[in-house]
C-alpha cells in the first residue's frame, strides 16, 4: 500500500499487454513521474519507521514531513493521497496540473535537504549502525531462491532492477544508477533506499524536462482515426 501508484500502473500495463495496446507517449511519461514519486514516499515511510523502531524519533518526523510534500503532489494529480485509482487501461484519469513541474521541483529540493539532515543523523550514528549492521542478513542466493526483489535483493549485491533489465513505459530514456549493497543486511538496505530516492528524483526531473504534449488516453487516438 505504500506504493499504490506503482501497483495501479502495473495492473494497467498487464491488461494493456493482454489487449495488445500501448498507452500514449505523454501517459507513459506521467506514469514514470508518478511511479517515482510513489517510490520516494515508500522509502521515506520505510526508513522513517525503521529509525523510529530504533529510537530515532526525530528522523521519523523528518521523513514523514518529507513524505507529506510528496503526498501533496500526488493528491493534486490523483485526487487522493494513498488509496488512489489514477491509472486507466490505456491511459490515466487526468493530466498533470499546469504548475506541476514547478511545484515538484520545489518539493524535491525540500526532500533533498531533509535526506541530507537524516543522513547526518543516522548514517554514521554509532547506535544506529550497531543495530543495523550484521542484522537481518540474507545472501544473494537465498534472496533469489525466495523470489525477493527491489532494494532487499539489491542489498545482497545483485544489481537487478527491472526498469533497467526490461524497461517499460519510457524508462529506457532515463539516465539513472542502480544502487546495490554487499552484505545483505539491514544497514545495506538502508543505504540502498537512501540512494534510490536520489535516483528517483533524477528520473522525475528528467521526465518533467522531456515530457511531450498530447493525449493521455489511447482511446482518444482510436476515436479520432
mmCIF file of C-alpha atoms in Angstrom, residues 58-171:
data_model
loop_
_atom_site.group_PDB
_atom_site.id
_atom_site.type_symbol
_atom_site.label_atom_id
_atom_site.label_comp_id
_atom_site.label_asym_id
_atom_site.label_seq_id
_atom_site.Cartn_x
_atom_site.Cartn_y
_atom_site.Cartn_z
ATOM 1 C CA UNK A 58 13.347 12.821 15.166
ATOM 2 C CA UNK A 59 14.280 11.119 11.902
ATOM 3 C CA UNK A 60 10.789 9.607 11.701
ATOM 4 C CA UNK A 61 9.250 13.076 11.988
ATOM 5 C CA UNK A 62 11.599 14.473 9.346
ATOM 6 C CA UNK A 63 10.845 11.634 6.931
ATOM 7 C CA UNK A 64 7.088 11.890 7.404
ATOM 8 C CA UNK A 65 7.318 15.650 6.848
ATOM 9 C CA UNK A 66 9.099 14.981 3.555
ATOM 10 C CA UNK A 67 6.505 12.369 2.630
ATOM 11 C CA UNK A 68 3.813 14.977 3.159
ATOM 12 C CA UNK A 69 5.353 17.152 0.433
ATOM 13 C CA UNK A 70 5.235 14.179 -1.949
ATOM 14 C CA UNK A 71 1.686 13.266 -0.968
ATOM 15 C CA UNK A 72 0.562 16.835 -1.640
ATOM 16 C CA UNK A 73 1.761 16.421 -5.239
ATOM 17 C CA UNK A 74 0.066 13.028 -5.530
ATOM 18 C CA UNK A 75 -3.180 14.429 -4.158
ATOM 19 C CA UNK A 76 -3.121 17.335 -6.596
ATOM 20 C CA UNK A 77 -2.802 14.957 -9.564
ATOM 21 C CA UNK A 78 -4.917 11.986 -8.492
ATOM 22 C CA UNK A 79 -7.428 13.474 -6.056
ATOM 23 C CA UNK A 80 -6.300 11.151 -3.247
ATOM 24 C CA UNK A 81 -3.249 10.658 -1.080
ATOM 25 C CA UNK A 82 -2.943 6.922 -0.584
ATOM 26 C CA UNK A 83 -5.922 4.891 -1.810
ATOM 27 C CA UNK A 84 -5.632 6.210 -5.333
ATOM 28 C CA UNK A 85 -7.205 4.934 -8.548
ATOM 29 C CA UNK A 86 -5.418 7.089 -11.086
ATOM 30 C CA UNK A 87 -4.355 4.621 -13.758
ATOM 31 C CA UNK A 88 -6.680 3.670 -16.579
ATOM 32 C CA UNK A 89 -6.250 0.868 -19.100
ATOM 33 C CA UNK A 90 -4.730 2.795 -21.990
ATOM 34 C CA UNK A 91 -4.014 5.952 -20.039
ATOM 35 C CA UNK A 92 -4.504 7.895 -16.833
ATOM 36 C CA UNK A 93 -7.525 9.576 -15.265
ATOM 37 C CA UNK A 94 -6.366 13.182 -15.665
ATOM 38 C CA UNK A 95 -3.459 15.238 -16.939
ATOM 39 C CA UNK A 96 -0.841 16.935 -14.763
ATOM 40 C CA UNK A 97 -1.821 20.391 -13.422
ATOM 41 C CA UNK A 98 -0.312 23.401 -15.266
ATOM 42 C CA UNK A 99 2.157 24.284 -12.474
ATOM 43 C CA UNK A 100 3.034 20.713 -11.558
ATOM 44 C CA UNK A 101 6.664 20.854 -12.757
ATOM 45 C CA UNK A 102 7.467 23.919 -10.647
ATOM 46 C CA UNK A 103 5.740 22.539 -7.566
ATOM 47 C CA UNK A 104 7.517 19.207 -7.974
ATOM 48 C CA UNK A 105 10.949 20.801 -8.315
ATOM 49 C CA UNK A 106 10.372 22.778 -5.115
ATOM 50 C CA UNK A 107 9.219 19.626 -3.277
ATOM 51 C CA UNK A 108 12.274 17.674 -4.456
ATOM 52 C CA UNK A 109 14.596 20.422 -3.243
ATOM 53 C CA UNK A 110 12.954 20.230 0.174
ATOM 54 C CA UNK A 111 13.156 16.420 0.208
ATOM 55 C CA UNK A 112 16.860 16.537 -0.660
ATOM 56 C CA UNK A 113 17.543 18.863 2.261
ATOM 57 C CA UNK A 114 15.617 16.560 4.591
ATOM 58 C CA UNK A 115 17.517 13.493 3.380
ATOM 59 C CA UNK A 116 20.809 15.275 3.997
ATOM 60 C CA UNK A 117 19.691 16.024 7.560
ATOM 61 C CA UNK A 118 18.669 12.389 8.090
ATOM 62 C CA UNK A 119 21.926 11.144 6.583
ATOM 63 C CA UNK A 120 23.789 13.315 9.097
ATOM 64 C CA UNK A 121 21.702 11.942 11.953
ATOM 65 C CA UNK A 122 21.773 8.255 11.004
ATOM 66 C CA UNK A 123 24.427 7.024 8.593
ATOM 67 C CA UNK A 124 27.388 7.286 10.974
ATOM 68 C CA UNK A 125 25.396 7.226 14.195
ATOM 69 C CA UNK A 126 27.022 4.634 16.465
ATOM 70 C CA UNK A 127 23.752 3.329 17.921
ATOM 71 C CA UNK A 128 22.027 3.123 14.539
ATOM 72 C CA UNK A 129 24.972 1.427 12.831
ATOM 73 C CA UNK A 130 25.464 -1.104 15.646
ATOM 74 C CA UNK A 131 21.803 -2.098 15.470
ATOM 75 C CA UNK A 132 21.661 -2.297 11.669
ATOM 76 C CA UNK A 133 24.986 -3.737 10.538
ATOM 77 C CA UNK A 134 25.096 -7.523 10.530
ATOM 78 C CA UNK A 135 21.392 -7.919 11.380
ATOM 79 C CA UNK A 136 18.754 -9.425 9.118
ATOM 80 C CA UNK A 137 21.438 -10.822 6.842
ATOM 81 C CA UNK A 138 20.403 -12.716 3.727
ATOM 82 C CA UNK A 139 22.649 -13.955 0.927
ATOM 83 C CA UNK A 140 22.173 -13.255 -2.759
ATOM 84 C CA UNK A 141 21.447 -16.939 -3.389
ATOM 85 C CA UNK A 142 18.775 -17.006 -0.696
ATOM 86 C CA UNK A 143 17.206 -13.780 -1.949
ATOM 87 C CA UNK A 144 16.961 -15.146 -5.489
ATOM 88 C CA UNK A 145 15.585 -18.505 -4.346
ATOM 89 C CA UNK A 146 12.873 -16.760 -2.305
ATOM 90 C CA UNK A 147 11.936 -14.514 -5.241
ATOM 91 C CA UNK A 148 12.922 -11.359 -3.352
ATOM 92 C CA UNK A 149 13.090 -8.197 -5.458
ATOM 93 C CA UNK A 150 13.673 -4.458 -5.038
ATOM 94 C CA UNK A 151 16.052 -2.885 -2.513
ATOM 95 C CA UNK A 152 16.017 -6.106 -0.478
ATOM 96 C CA UNK A 153 17.526 -8.043 -3.385
ATOM 97 C CA UNK A 154 19.924 -5.274 -4.381
ATOM 98 C CA UNK A 155 21.285 -5.045 -0.822
ATOM 99 C CA UNK A 156 22.768 -8.514 -1.319
ATOM 100 C CA UNK A 157 24.897 -7.339 -4.248
ATOM 101 C CA UNK A 158 22.555 -8.360 -7.072
ATOM 102 C CA UNK A 159 22.238 -5.208 -9.163
ATOM 103 C CA UNK A 160 18.979 -6.239 -10.824
ATOM 104 C CA UNK A 161 16.362 -3.596 -11.500
ATOM 105 C CA UNK A 162 13.505 -4.380 -13.885
ATOM 106 C CA UNK A 163 13.485 -0.740 -15.016
ATOM 107 C CA UNK A 164 16.958 -1.374 -16.468
ATOM 108 C CA UNK A 165 16.755 -5.070 -17.340
ATOM 109 C CA UNK A 166 13.320 -4.994 -19.006
ATOM 110 C CA UNK A 167 12.412 -1.317 -19.441
ATOM 111 C CA UNK A 168 8.732 -0.419 -19.628
ATOM 112 C CA UNK A 169 6.976 2.922 -20.200
ATOM 113 C CA UNK A 170 9.870 5.283 -21.052
ATOM 114 C CA UNK A 171 12.447 4.109 -18.517
#
